[in-house]
Amino acid sequence: MRSLAARLTITFTLIALVSITAVSAIINRVIGLQFNDYLINGPFAGQAASGHGGMRARMLANLIGPLEEGFLQSVNEWIWITGIVTALVAALLGVLFAKRLTAPLHELAVAAKTIAQGDLTHRVEVSTKDEIGQLATSFNKMAMSIERNNQLRHRLLGDIVHELKTPLTVVRGNIEAMLDGVIEPSQKKLAAIHTETLLLSRLLNDLRDLALAEERQLRLETERANIGYIIRQVVEMFRPRAVEESKHLEVEIGEDLPPVNVDSDRISQVLYNLIANAFQYTAEGDTVKISANIDLAIGGGVDNPAVLVSVEDSGEGISKEDLPYVFNHFYRVDESRARVTGGSGIGLAIVKHLVEAHGGRVWAKSVLEAGSTFSFTLPTIQSGESNDGETMERAVV
């Protein structure tokens, strides 16, 4: 029997029948004993007490006439009639209770099938606050998450096509023009083609890293490193862009920063993505500031400090609605597909994976029209801890 409602109904009915049968038998027995006791100790006590043994039993039998027997039989009949009616009522109530109990579960099953068939907008009604209501609420949240991720994946596909198509079009157009003799293969044209190939390479590398991180296959080659030195190296890569776009690029490195045990290339990638994101959402005259300091509050106090790295900008900021999702895969604050203002939505997701793989945390704060601050922490090497310059390899977990 596959129906949960039918199984519950039969179970309730059987329980009611067993209970009522037992109660009826007990009542029947008790009434018989009480009636006999009434005859023995009641108005006929003197007659019943004058005999002994079998004589008393015969005298007691003589006291029970047709009227008394009819009374006992009537009582027994009504006991069983009442039991049967009660059992039927219990069965009916069991059916109603089972349907009421299983109706939300049936609705959840229908909703799950509907979503499995592709309708990700379907939701179930939450009418109670009990366990069933909590289950329905959790189901709706799960459906919303699936719908949002599906939308982001569709958007990502369009973004990737756009991101790949634009540089490929530039490269193809320039090469065909050179082959046709329309333009000369000058150094400037070759540099433009090289720039577009670098963009393609970075996008493909980001997609590869994201896939490896999700599969927990991204390897980290950690070593003792100076985080200040890594920051300065990455910042220097953005100096020409800051001059070209008339933006202010500032660096503030705290004194005596403790060493960290990191994969320098991956942390450079984290910094590059965060700074590139800051440049992407700032305008001419805005400021991008990178800072690094010791943080005792986020770390474990004086005995276990952490290095806090922040990338702060004075750009357009992020709304409260978008802020919780900025590190999600494929999420973009800007819905446009323009390469200048859009982006593929995977850079910050990679940042989150890489920072957490190093044992750190990453978060963002922002005020709309006032700028954003992206921060992350890295655990420091404690006294007595050292890999003696030896490179260690481990997987992202």
mmCIF file of C-alpha atoms in Angstrom:
data_model
loop_
_atom_site.group_PDB
_atom_site.id
_atom_site.type_symbol
_atom_site.label_atom_id
_atom_site.label_comp_id
_atom_site.label_asym_id
_atom_site.label_seq_id
_atom_site.Cartn_x
_atom_site.Cartn_y
_atom_site.Cartn_z
ATOM 1 C CA MET A 1 0.000 0.000 0.000
ATOM 2 C CA ARG A 2 1.701 3.172 -1.244
ATOM 3 C CA SER A 3 -0.703 5.799 0.125
ATOM 4 C CA LEU A 4 0.463 7.280 3.418
ATOM 5 C CA ALA A 5 -3.073 8.522 4.145
ATOM 6 C CA ALA A 6 -4.502 4.986 3.742
ATOM 7 C CA ARG A 7 -1.828 3.503 5.992
ATOM 8 C CA LEU A 8 -2.467 6.133 8.658
ATOM 9 C CA THR A 9 -6.257 5.582 8.435
ATOM 10 C CA ILE A 10 -5.946 1.810 8.821
ATOM 11 C CA THR A 11 -3.500 2.254 11.697
ATOM 12 C CA PHE A 12 -5.813 4.677 13.538
ATOM 13 C CA THR A 13 -8.829 2.386 12.954
ATOM 14 C CA LEU A 14 -7.032 -0.722 14.205
ATOM 15 C CA ILE A 15 -5.836 1.101 17.297
ATOM 16 C CA ALA A 16 -9.385 2.343 17.955
ATOM 17 C CA LEU A 17 -10.901 -1.145 17.448
ATOM 18 C CA VAL A 18 -8.403 -2.836 19.750
ATOM 19 C CA SER A 19 -8.863 -0.151 22.397
ATOM 20 C CA ILE A 20 -12.668 -0.192 22.215
ATOM 21 C CA THR A 21 -12.822 -4.023 22.251
ATOM 22 C CA ALA A 22 -10.620 -4.148 25.310
ATOM 23 C CA VAL A 23 -12.634 -1.443 27.075
ATOM 24 C CA SER A 24 -15.950 -3.115 26.188
ATOM 25 C CA ALA A 25 -14.779 -6.491 27.495
ATOM 26 C CA ILE A 26 -13.536 -4.941 30.725
ATOM 27 C CA ILE A 27 -16.774 -2.967 31.226
ATOM 28 C CA ASN A 28 -18.882 -6.072 30.514
ATOM 29 C CA ARG A 29 -16.914 -8.082 33.040
ATOM 30 C CA VAL A 30 -16.986 -5.372 35.673
ATOM 31 C CA ILE A 31 -20.748 -4.790 35.298
ATOM 32 C CA GLY A 32 -21.415 -8.537 35.677
ATOM 33 C CA LEU A 33 -19.335 -8.691 38.830
ATOM 34 C CA GLN A 34 -20.918 -5.549 40.228
ATOM 35 C CA PHE A 35 -24.414 -6.872 39.509
ATOM 36 C CA ASN A 36 -23.694 -10.163 41.253
ATOM 37 C CA ASP A 37 -22.280 -8.276 44.200
ATOM 38 C CA TYR A 38 -25.434 -6.200 44.284
ATOM 39 C CA LEU A 39 -27.573 -9.343 44.489
ATOM 40 C CA ILE A 40 -25.403 -10.858 47.195
ATOM 41 C CA ASN A 41 -25.012 -7.792 49.356
ATOM 42 C CA GLY A 42 -28.127 -5.880 48.341
ATOM 43 C CA PRO A 43 -31.812 -6.365 49.268
ATOM 44 C CA PHE A 44 -31.490 -10.142 48.889
ATOM 45 C CA ALA A 45 -28.396 -10.443 51.047
ATOM 46 C CA GLY A 46 -30.268 -12.364 53.756
ATOM 47 C CA GLN A 47 -31.596 -15.010 51.361
ATOM 48 C CA ALA A 48 -28.243 -15.466 49.631
ATOM 49 C CA ALA A 49 -26.357 -15.650 52.929
ATOM 50 C CA SER A 50 -28.537 -18.421 54.431
ATOM 51 C CA GLY A 51 -27.050 -21.110 52.226
ATOM 52 C CA HIS A 52 -23.559 -22.457 51.807
ATOM 53 C CA GLY A 53 -21.510 -23.362 48.733
ATOM 54 C CA GLY A 54 -23.634 -24.824 45.918
ATOM 55 C CA MET A 55 -26.845 -23.954 47.720
ATOM 56 C CA ARG A 56 -25.832 -20.248 47.700
ATOM 57 C CA ALA A 57 -25.097 -20.405 43.974
ATOM 58 C CA ARG A 58 -28.499 -22.000 43.277
ATOM 59 C CA MET A 59 -30.250 -19.424 45.414
ATOM 60 C CA LEU A 60 -28.312 -16.620 43.574
ATOM 61 C CA ALA A 61 -29.384 -18.117 40.246
ATOM 62 C CA ASN A 62 -32.981 -18.163 41.444
ATOM 63 C CA LEU A 63 -32.729 -14.485 42.279
ATOM 64 C CA ILE A 64 -31.790 -13.632 38.647
ATOM 65 C CA GLY A 65 -35.061 -13.774 36.818
ATOM 66 C CA PRO A 66 -35.985 -12.813 33.232
ATOM 67 C CA LEU A 67 -36.031 -9.143 34.135
ATOM 68 C CA GLU A 68 -32.484 -9.215 35.506
ATOM 69 C CA GLU A 69 -31.210 -11.291 32.610
ATOM 70 C CA GLY A 70 -32.819 -8.882 30.153
ATOM 71 C CA PHE A 71 -31.147 -6.014 31.943
ATOM 72 C CA LEU A 72 -27.700 -7.622 31.738
ATOM 73 C CA GLN A 73 -28.211 -8.540 28.077
ATOM 74 C CA SER A 74 -29.366 -5.023 27.255
ATOM 75 C CA VAL A 75 -26.322 -3.549 28.985
ATOM 76 C CA ASN A 76 -24.019 -5.874 27.039
ATOM 77 C CA GLU A 77 -25.698 -5.046 23.736
ATOM 78 C CA TRP A 78 -25.402 -1.315 24.294
ATOM 79 C CA ILE A 79 -21.781 -1.683 25.305
ATOM 80 C CA TRP A 80 -20.968 -3.381 21.981
ATOM 81 C CA ILE A 81 -23.186 -1.023 19.950
ATOM 82 C CA THR A 82 -21.460 1.921 21.558
ATOM 83 C CA GLY A 83 -18.079 0.313 20.821
ATOM 84 C CA ILE A 84 -18.949 -0.244 17.148
ATOM 85 C CA VAL A 85 -20.251 3.304 16.721
ATOM 86 C CA THR A 86 -17.204 4.660 18.472
ATOM 87 C CA ALA A 87 -14.964 2.598 16.171
ATOM 88 C CA LEU A 88 -16.748 3.979 13.096
ATOM 89 C CA VAL A 89 -16.402 7.517 14.412
ATOM 90 C CA ALA A 90 -12.721 6.850 15.151
ATOM 91 C CA ALA A 91 -12.239 5.517 11.611
ATOM 92 C CA LEU A 92 -13.912 8.622 10.154
ATOM 93 C CA LEU A 93 -11.826 10.919 12.311
ATOM 94 C CA GLY A 94 -8.748 8.885 11.316
ATOM 95 C CA VAL A 95 -9.522 9.477 7.640
ATOM 96 C CA LEU A 96 -9.981 13.211 8.187
ATOM 97 C CA PHE A 97 -6.870 13.454 10.357
ATOM 98 C CA ALA A 98 -4.786 11.436 7.872
ATOM 99 C CA LYS A 99 -5.911 13.624 4.974
ATOM 100 C CA ARG A 100 -5.200 16.778 6.953
ATOM 101 C CA LEU A 101 -1.782 15.450 7.934
ATOM 102 C CA THR A 102 -0.791 14.219 4.477
ATOM 103 C CA ALA A 103 -2.303 17.039 2.402
ATOM 104 C CA PRO A 104 0.738 19.352 2.896
ATOM 105 C CA LEU A 105 3.068 16.437 2.155
ATOM 106 C CA HIS A 106 1.141 15.715 -1.034
ATOM 107 C CA GLU A 107 1.410 19.382 -1.963
ATOM 108 C CA LEU A 108 5.168 19.248 -1.368
ATOM 109 C CA ALA A 109 5.440 16.149 -3.562
ATOM 110 C CA VAL A 110 3.505 17.853 -6.358
ATOM 111 C CA ALA A 111 5.668 20.969 -6.009
ATOM 112 C CA ALA A 112 8.859 18.875 -6.162
ATOM 113 C CA LYS A 113 7.650 17.174 -9.360
ATOM 114 C CA THR A 114 6.708 20.547 -10.841
ATOM 115 C CA ILE A 115 10.154 21.962 -10.109
ATOM 116 C CA ALA A 116 11.792 18.795 -11.464
ATOM 117 C CA GLN A 117 9.880 19.378 -14.710
ATOM 118 C CA GLY A 118 11.415 22.831 -15.055
ATOM 119 C CA ASP A 119 8.970 25.226 -13.375
ATOM 120 C CA LEU A 120 11.346 26.768 -10.827
ATOM 121 C CA THR A 121 8.849 29.503 -9.877
ATOM 122 C CA HIS A 122 6.449 27.084 -8.162
ATOM 123 C CA ARG A 123 6.036 27.489 -4.406
ATOM 124 C CA VAL A 124 3.955 25.798 -1.693
ATOM 125 C CA GLU A 125 1.594 27.588 0.659
ATOM 126 C CA VAL A 126 2.710 27.834 4.280
ATOM 127 C CA SER A 127 -0.421 27.683 6.457
ATOM 128 C CA THR A 128 0.978 26.499 9.804
ATOM 129 C CA LYS A 129 3.959 27.123 12.035
ATOM 130 C CA ASP A 130 4.479 23.514 13.121
ATOM 131 C CA GLU A 131 6.989 21.019 11.699
ATOM 132 C CA ILE A 132 5.010 20.758 8.432
ATOM 133 C CA GLY A 133 5.024 24.544 8.103
ATOM 134 C CA GLN A 134 8.770 24.652 8.780
ATOM 135 C CA LEU A 135 9.283 21.984 6.116
ATOM 136 C CA ALA A 136 7.253 24.019 3.613
ATOM 137 C CA THR A 137 9.234 27.164 4.440
ATOM 138 C CA SER A 138 12.526 25.315 3.957
ATOM 139 C CA PHE A 139 11.247 23.896 0.673
ATOM 140 C CA ASN A 140 10.358 27.370 -0.602
ATOM 141 C CA LYS A 141 13.783 28.687 0.381
ATOM 142 C CA MET A 142 15.410 25.785 -1.435
ATOM 143 C CA ALA A 143 13.289 26.455 -4.523
ATOM 144 C CA MET A 144 14.217 30.138 -4.440
ATOM 145 C CA SER A 145 17.895 29.225 -4.186
ATOM 146 C CA ILE A 146 17.620 26.813 -7.116
ATOM 147 C CA GLU A 147 15.798 29.418 -9.196
ATOM 148 C CA ARG A 148 18.366 32.109 -8.382
ATOM 149 C CA ASN A 149 21.313 29.828 -9.159
ATOM 150 C CA ASN A 150 19.686 28.750 -12.392
ATOM 151 C CA GLN A 151 19.197 32.374 -13.422
ATOM 152 C CA LEU A 152 22.808 33.138 -12.536
ATOM 153 C CA ARG A 153 24.042 30.178 -14.563
ATOM 154 C CA HIS A 154 22.028 31.267 -17.585
ATOM 155 C CA ARG A 155 23.396 34.764 -17.153
ATOM 156 C CA LEU A 156 26.913 33.379 -16.844
ATOM 157 C CA LEU A 157 26.548 31.508 -20.126
ATOM 158 C CA GLY A 158 25.561 34.741 -21.857
ATOM 159 C CA ASP A 159 28.402 36.602 -20.148
ATOM 160 C CA ILE A 160 30.980 34.005 -21.174
ATOM 161 C CA VAL A 161 29.783 34.100 -24.764
ATOM 162 C CA HIS A 162 30.008 37.900 -24.669
ATOM 163 C CA GLU A 163 33.394 37.913 -22.956
ATOM 164 C CA LEU A 164 34.821 35.428 -25.459
ATOM 165 C CA LYS A 165 33.176 36.923 -28.519
ATOM 166 C CA THR A 166 34.480 40.465 -28.074
ATOM 167 C CA PRO A 167 38.239 39.727 -27.939
ATOM 168 C CA LEU A 168 37.899 37.027 -30.568
ATOM 169 C CA THR A 169 36.175 39.512 -32.852
ATOM 170 C CA VAL A 170 38.971 42.039 -32.303
ATOM 171 C CA VAL A 171 41.683 39.440 -32.911
ATOM 172 C CA ARG A 172 39.954 38.030 -35.967
ATOM 173 C CA GLY A 173 39.226 41.467 -37.432
ATOM 174 C CA ASN A 174 42.821 42.650 -37.051
ATOM 175 C CA ILE A 175 44.348 39.463 -38.428
ATOM 176 C CA GLU A 176 42.006 39.421 -41.443
ATOM 177 C CA ALA A 177 42.747 43.073 -42.109
ATOM 178 C CA MET A 178 46.482 42.332 -41.989
ATOM 179 C CA LEU A 179 46.078 39.345 -44.309
ATOM 180 C CA ASP A 180 44.033 41.411 -46.763
ATOM 181 C CA GLY A 181 46.608 44.193 -46.666
ATOM 182 C CA VAL A 182 44.131 46.714 -45.328
ATOM 183 C CA ILE A 183 46.357 47.543 -42.354
ATOM 184 C CA GLU A 184 50.029 47.099 -41.726
ATOM 185 C CA PRO A 185 51.065 44.617 -38.993
ATOM 186 C CA SER A 186 52.454 47.368 -36.814
ATOM 187 C CA GLN A 187 53.639 46.965 -33.236
ATOM 188 C CA LYS A 188 50.582 48.864 -31.994
ATOM 189 C CA LYS A 189 48.172 46.509 -33.752
ATOM 190 C CA LEU A 190 50.066 43.440 -32.562
ATOM 191 C CA ALA A 191 49.994 44.811 -28.999
ATOM 192 C CA ALA A 192 46.222 45.240 -29.237
ATOM 193 C CA ILE A 193 45.864 41.637 -30.383
ATOM 194 C CA HIS A 194 48.128 40.493 -27.550
ATOM 195 C CA THR A 195 45.995 42.399 -25.012
ATOM 196 C CA GLU A 196 42.856 40.671 -26.229
ATOM 197 C CA THR A 197 44.511 37.254 -25.975
ATOM 198 C CA LEU A 198 45.506 38.066 -22.394
ATOM 199 C CA LEU A 199 41.863 38.852 -21.597
ATOM 200 C CA LEU A 200 40.829 35.525 -23.080
ATOM 201 C CA SER A 201 43.511 33.715 -21.119
ATOM 202 C CA ARG A 202 42.487 35.337 -17.819
ATOM 203 C CA LEU A 203 38.815 34.486 -18.329
ATOM 204 C CA LEU A 204 39.602 30.871 -19.138
ATOM 205 C CA ASN A 205 41.963 30.622 -16.161
ATOM 206 C CA ASP A 206 39.289 32.029 -13.862
ATOM 207 C CA LEU A 207 36.754 29.490 -15.120
ATOM 208 C CA ARG A 208 39.270 26.688 -14.629
ATOM 209 C CA ASP A 209 40.136 27.846 -11.101
ATOM 210 C CA LEU A 210 36.476 28.128 -10.153
ATOM 211 C CA ALA A 211 35.752 24.624 -11.425
ATOM 212 C CA LEU A 212 38.763 23.204 -9.558
ATOM 213 C CA ALA A 213 37.806 25.049 -6.358
ATOM 214 C CA GLU A 214 34.235 23.716 -6.495
ATOM 215 C CA GLU A 215 35.591 20.189 -6.954
ATOM 216 C CA ARG A 216 38.122 20.743 -4.113
ATOM 217 C CA GLN A 217 40.953 20.022 -6.513
ATOM 218 C CA LEU A 218 42.698 23.410 -6.513
ATOM 219 C CA ARG A 219 46.240 22.973 -5.194
ATOM 220 C CA LEU A 220 47.976 25.491 -2.951
ATOM 221 C CA GLU A 221 51.758 25.693 -2.739
ATOM 222 C CA THR A 222 52.157 27.511 0.555
ATOM 223 C CA GLU A 223 55.356 29.074 1.826
ATOM 224 C CA ARG A 224 56.494 31.681 4.321
ATOM 225 C CA ALA A 225 55.799 35.078 2.723
ATOM 226 C CA ASN A 226 55.721 38.814 3.395
ATOM 227 C CA ILE A 227 52.182 40.004 2.710
ATOM 228 C CA GLY A 228 53.355 43.617 2.363
ATOM 229 C CA TYR A 229 55.697 42.670 -0.459
ATOM 230 C CA ILE A 230 52.926 40.767 -2.270
ATOM 231 C CA ILE A 231 50.578 43.767 -1.973
ATOM 232 C CA ARG A 232 53.146 46.204 -3.363
ATOM 233 C CA GLN A 233 53.850 43.916 -6.317
ATOM 234 C CA VAL A 234 50.197 43.694 -7.280
ATOM 235 C CA VAL A 235 49.580 47.418 -6.743
ATOM 236 C CA GLU A 236 52.418 48.291 -9.139
ATOM 237 C CA MET A 237 50.563 46.406 -11.864
ATOM 238 C CA PHE A 238 47.701 48.913 -11.547
ATOM 239 C CA ARG A 239 49.817 52.095 -11.515
ATOM 240 C CA PRO A 240 49.589 52.648 -15.298
ATOM 241 C CA ARG A 241 45.845 52.046 -15.261
ATOM 242 C CA ALA A 242 45.373 54.479 -12.366
ATOM 243 C CA VAL A 243 47.242 57.178 -14.327
ATOM 244 C CA GLU A 244 45.320 56.429 -17.516
ATOM 245 C CA GLU A 245 41.916 56.558 -15.773
ATOM 246 C CA SER A 246 42.847 59.522 -13.517
ATOM 247 C CA LYS A 247 42.232 57.589 -10.301
ATOM 248 C CA HIS A 248 44.105 57.781 -7.021
ATOM 249 C CA LEU A 249 45.823 54.579 -5.931
ATOM 250 C CA GLU A 250 46.968 54.509 -2.304
ATOM 251 C CA VAL A 251 48.793 51.881 -0.244
ATOM 252 C CA GLU A 252 49.037 51.705 3.533
ATOM 253 C CA ILE A 253 51.075 48.831 4.957
ATOM 254 C CA GLY A 254 51.380 48.510 8.713
ATOM 255 C CA GLU A 255 54.790 48.218 10.327
ATOM 256 C CA ASP A 256 56.205 44.908 11.509
ATOM 257 C CA LEU A 257 53.577 42.723 9.872
ATOM 258 C CA PRO A 258 54.169 39.085 10.859
ATOM 259 C CA PRO A 259 54.885 36.578 8.096
ATOM 260 C CA VAL A 260 52.099 34.466 6.648
ATOM 261 C CA ASN A 261 52.087 30.962 5.252
ATOM 262 C CA VAL A 262 50.392 31.376 1.861
ATOM 263 C CA ASP A 263 50.516 30.522 -1.805
ATOM 264 C CA SER A 264 51.914 33.833 -3.057
ATOM 265 C CA ASP A 265 50.493 33.419 -6.555
ATOM 266 C CA ARG A 266 46.995 32.716 -5.261
ATOM 267 C CA ILE A 267 47.030 35.618 -2.799
ATOM 268 C CA SER A 268 48.270 37.832 -5.643
ATOM 269 C CA GLN A 269 45.255 36.597 -7.608
ATOM 270 C CA VAL A 270 42.972 37.520 -4.694
ATOM 271 C CA LEU A 271 44.437 41.036 -4.535
ATOM 272 C CA TYR A 272 44.332 41.448 -8.302
ATOM 273 C CA ASN A 273 40.634 40.492 -8.456
ATOM 274 C CA LEU A 274 39.695 42.811 -5.572
ATOM 275 C CA ILE A 275 41.645 45.790 -6.946
ATOM 276 C CA ALA A 276 40.327 45.180 -10.472
ATOM 277 C CA ASN A 277 36.805 45.082 -9.023
ATOM 278 C CA ALA A 278 37.433 48.403 -7.257
ATOM 279 C CA PHE A 279 38.680 50.003 -10.486
ATOM 280 C CA GLN A 280 35.688 48.620 -12.327
ATOM 281 C CA TYR A 281 33.206 50.457 -10.118
ATOM 282 C CA THR A 282 35.014 53.757 -9.646
ATOM 283 C CA ALA A 283 35.044 56.825 -11.848
ATOM 284 C CA GLU A 284 37.620 59.467 -12.725
ATOM 285 C CA GLY A 285 38.948 61.163 -9.586
ATOM 286 C CA ASP A 286 37.901 58.347 -7.226
ATOM 287 C CA THR A 287 40.314 56.688 -4.829
ATOM 288 C CA VAL A 288 41.279 53.041 -4.419
ATOM 289 C CA LYS A 289 43.125 52.309 -1.183
ATOM 290 C CA ILE A 290 44.823 49.050 -0.215
ATOM 291 C CA SER A 291 45.789 48.571 3.428
ATOM 292 C CA ALA A 292 47.225 45.796 5.585
ATOM 293 C CA ASN A 293 47.432 45.727 9.380
ATOM 294 C CA ILE A 294 47.556 43.357 12.325
ATOM 295 C CA ASP A 295 44.104 42.601 13.717
ATOM 296 C CA LEU A 296 43.801 41.174 17.208
ATOM 297 C CA ALA A 297 40.011 41.184 17.423
ATOM 298 C CA ILE A 298 39.351 39.009 14.353
ATOM 299 C CA GLY A 299 42.305 36.760 15.135
ATOM 300 C CA GLY A 300 42.872 34.985 18.388
ATOM 301 C CA GLY A 301 44.158 37.945 20.367
ATOM 302 C CA VAL A 302 47.764 38.814 21.088
ATOM 303 C CA ASP A 303 48.833 35.179 21.008
ATOM 304 C CA ASN A 304 47.224 34.477 17.653
ATOM 305 C CA PRO A 305 46.846 37.656 15.569
ATOM 306 C CA ALA A 306 45.650 37.814 11.971
ATOM 307 C CA VAL A 307 46.673 40.031 9.083
ATOM 308 C CA LEU A 308 43.752 42.137 7.882
ATOM 309 C CA VAL A 309 43.932 43.252 4.232
ATOM 310 C CA SER A 310 41.361 45.720 2.876
ATOM 311 C CA VAL A 311 40.649 47.163 -0.558
ATOM 312 C CA GLU A 312 38.595 50.336 -0.152
ATOM 313 C CA ASP A 313 37.169 52.496 -2.907
ATOM 314 C CA SER A 314 35.142 55.700 -3.097
ATOM 315 C CA GLY A 315 33.047 54.508 -6.012
ATOM 316 C CA GLU A 316 29.352 53.912 -6.551
ATOM 317 C CA GLY A 317 28.899 51.389 -3.740
ATOM 318 C CA ILE A 318 26.637 48.355 -3.540
ATOM 319 C CA SER A 319 23.001 48.244 -2.484
ATOM 320 C CA LYS A 320 21.872 46.372 0.632
ATOM 321 C CA GLU A 321 19.934 43.969 -1.588
ATOM 322 C CA ASP A 322 23.003 43.002 -3.626
ATOM 323 C CA LEU A 323 25.629 43.001 -0.870
ATOM 324 C CA PRO A 324 24.869 39.528 0.612
ATOM 325 C CA TYR A 325 25.364 37.905 -2.793
ATOM 326 C CA VAL A 326 28.520 39.548 -4.140
ATOM 327 C CA PHE A 327 30.657 36.466 -3.385
ATOM 328 C CA ASN A 328 28.160 34.053 -4.931
ATOM 329 C CA HIS A 329 29.132 32.279 -8.105
ATOM 330 C CA PHE A 330 28.004 34.063 -11.268
ATOM 331 C CA TYR A 331 26.502 37.012 -9.395
ATOM 332 C CA ARG A 332 26.877 40.486 -10.871
ATOM 333 C CA VAL A 333 25.746 43.726 -9.303
ATOM 334 C CA ASP A 334 25.601 45.383 -12.716
ATOM 335 C CA GLU A 335 23.090 43.649 -14.970
ATOM 336 C CA SER A 336 24.501 45.144 -18.158
ATOM 337 C CA ARG A 337 26.652 43.017 -20.373
ATOM 338 C CA ALA A 338 29.101 45.750 -21.207
ATOM 339 C CA ARG A 339 32.616 44.583 -20.519
ATOM 340 C CA VAL A 340 33.529 47.878 -18.884
ATOM 341 C CA THR A 341 30.739 47.839 -16.305
ATOM 342 C CA GLY A 342 29.679 44.215 -16.172
ATOM 343 C CA GLY A 343 32.038 41.342 -15.681
ATOM 344 C CA SER A 344 31.489 37.613 -15.651
ATOM 345 C CA GLY A 345 30.673 37.393 -11.938
ATOM 346 C CA ILE A 346 33.301 34.814 -10.995
ATOM 347 C CA GLY A 347 36.202 36.968 -9.753
ATOM 348 C CA LEU A 348 34.841 37.490 -6.244
ATOM 349 C CA ALA A 349 33.709 33.867 -6.016
ATOM 350 C CA ILE A 350 37.315 32.832 -6.659
ATOM 351 C CA VAL A 351 38.462 35.320 -4.015
ATOM 352 C CA LYS A 352 36.191 33.681 -1.437
ATOM 353 C CA HIS A 353 37.408 30.160 -2.296
ATOM 354 C CA LEU A 354 41.087 31.124 -2.155
ATOM 355 C CA VAL A 355 40.906 33.100 1.094
ATOM 356 C CA GLU A 356 38.954 30.378 2.900
ATOM 357 C CA ALA A 357 41.399 27.775 1.560
ATOM 358 C CA HIS A 358 44.156 29.678 3.401
ATOM 359 C CA GLY A 359 42.154 29.560 6.638
ATOM 360 C CA GLY A 360 40.984 33.167 6.402
ATOM 361 C CA ARG A 361 37.690 35.041 6.105
ATOM 362 C CA VAL A 362 36.424 37.480 3.504
ATOM 363 C CA TRP A 363 33.564 39.990 3.662
ATOM 364 C CA ALA A 364 32.333 43.230 2.161
ATOM 365 C CA LYS A 365 30.884 46.468 3.516
ATOM 366 C CA SER A 366 29.354 49.149 1.363
ATOM 367 C CA VAL A 367 27.248 52.287 1.350
ATOM 368 C CA LEU A 368 25.452 53.105 -1.866
ATOM 369 C CA GLU A 369 26.992 56.125 -3.629
ATOM 370 C CA ALA A 370 29.737 56.236 -0.973
ATOM 371 C CA GLY A 371 32.019 53.331 -1.848
ATOM 372 C CA SER A 372 32.831 49.772 -0.790
ATOM 373 C CA THR A 373 35.414 47.979 1.317
ATOM 374 C CA PHE A 374 36.391 44.371 0.669
ATOM 375 C CA SER A 375 38.416 42.806 3.476
ATOM 376 C CA PHE A 376 40.014 39.463 4.154
ATOM 377 C CA THR A 377 42.158 37.950 6.876
ATOM 378 C CA LEU A 378 45.103 35.585 6.795
ATOM 379 C CA PRO A 379 46.404 33.655 9.811
ATOM 380 C CA THR A 380 49.977 34.485 10.765
ATOM 381 C CA ILE A 381 52.891 32.166 11.420
ATOM 382 C CA GLN A 382 53.275 31.794 15.163
ATOM 383 C CA SER A 383 56.569 31.712 16.977
ATOM 384 C CA GLY A 384 57.894 28.201 16.827
ATOM 385 C CA GLU A 385 56.007 27.517 13.596
ATOM 386 C CA SER A 386 58.152 27.450 10.492
ATOM 387 C CA ASN A 387 58.423 25.510 7.302
ATOM 388 C CA ASP A 388 62.079 26.622 7.004
ATOM 389 C CA GLY A 389 61.452 27.959 3.532
ATOM 390 C CA GLU A 390 60.092 24.612 2.350
ATOM 391 C CA THR A 391 57.165 24.801 -0.032
ATOM 392 C CA MET A 392 54.124 22.796 1.050
ATOM 393 C CA GLU A 393 51.323 21.655 -1.219
ATOM 394 C CA ARG A 394 47.751 21.096 -0.121
ATOM 395 C CA ALA A 395 44.325 21.020 -1.681
ATOM 396 C CA VAL A 396 41.520 23.472 -1.188
ATOM 397 C CA VAL A 397 39.139 22.129 1.460
#
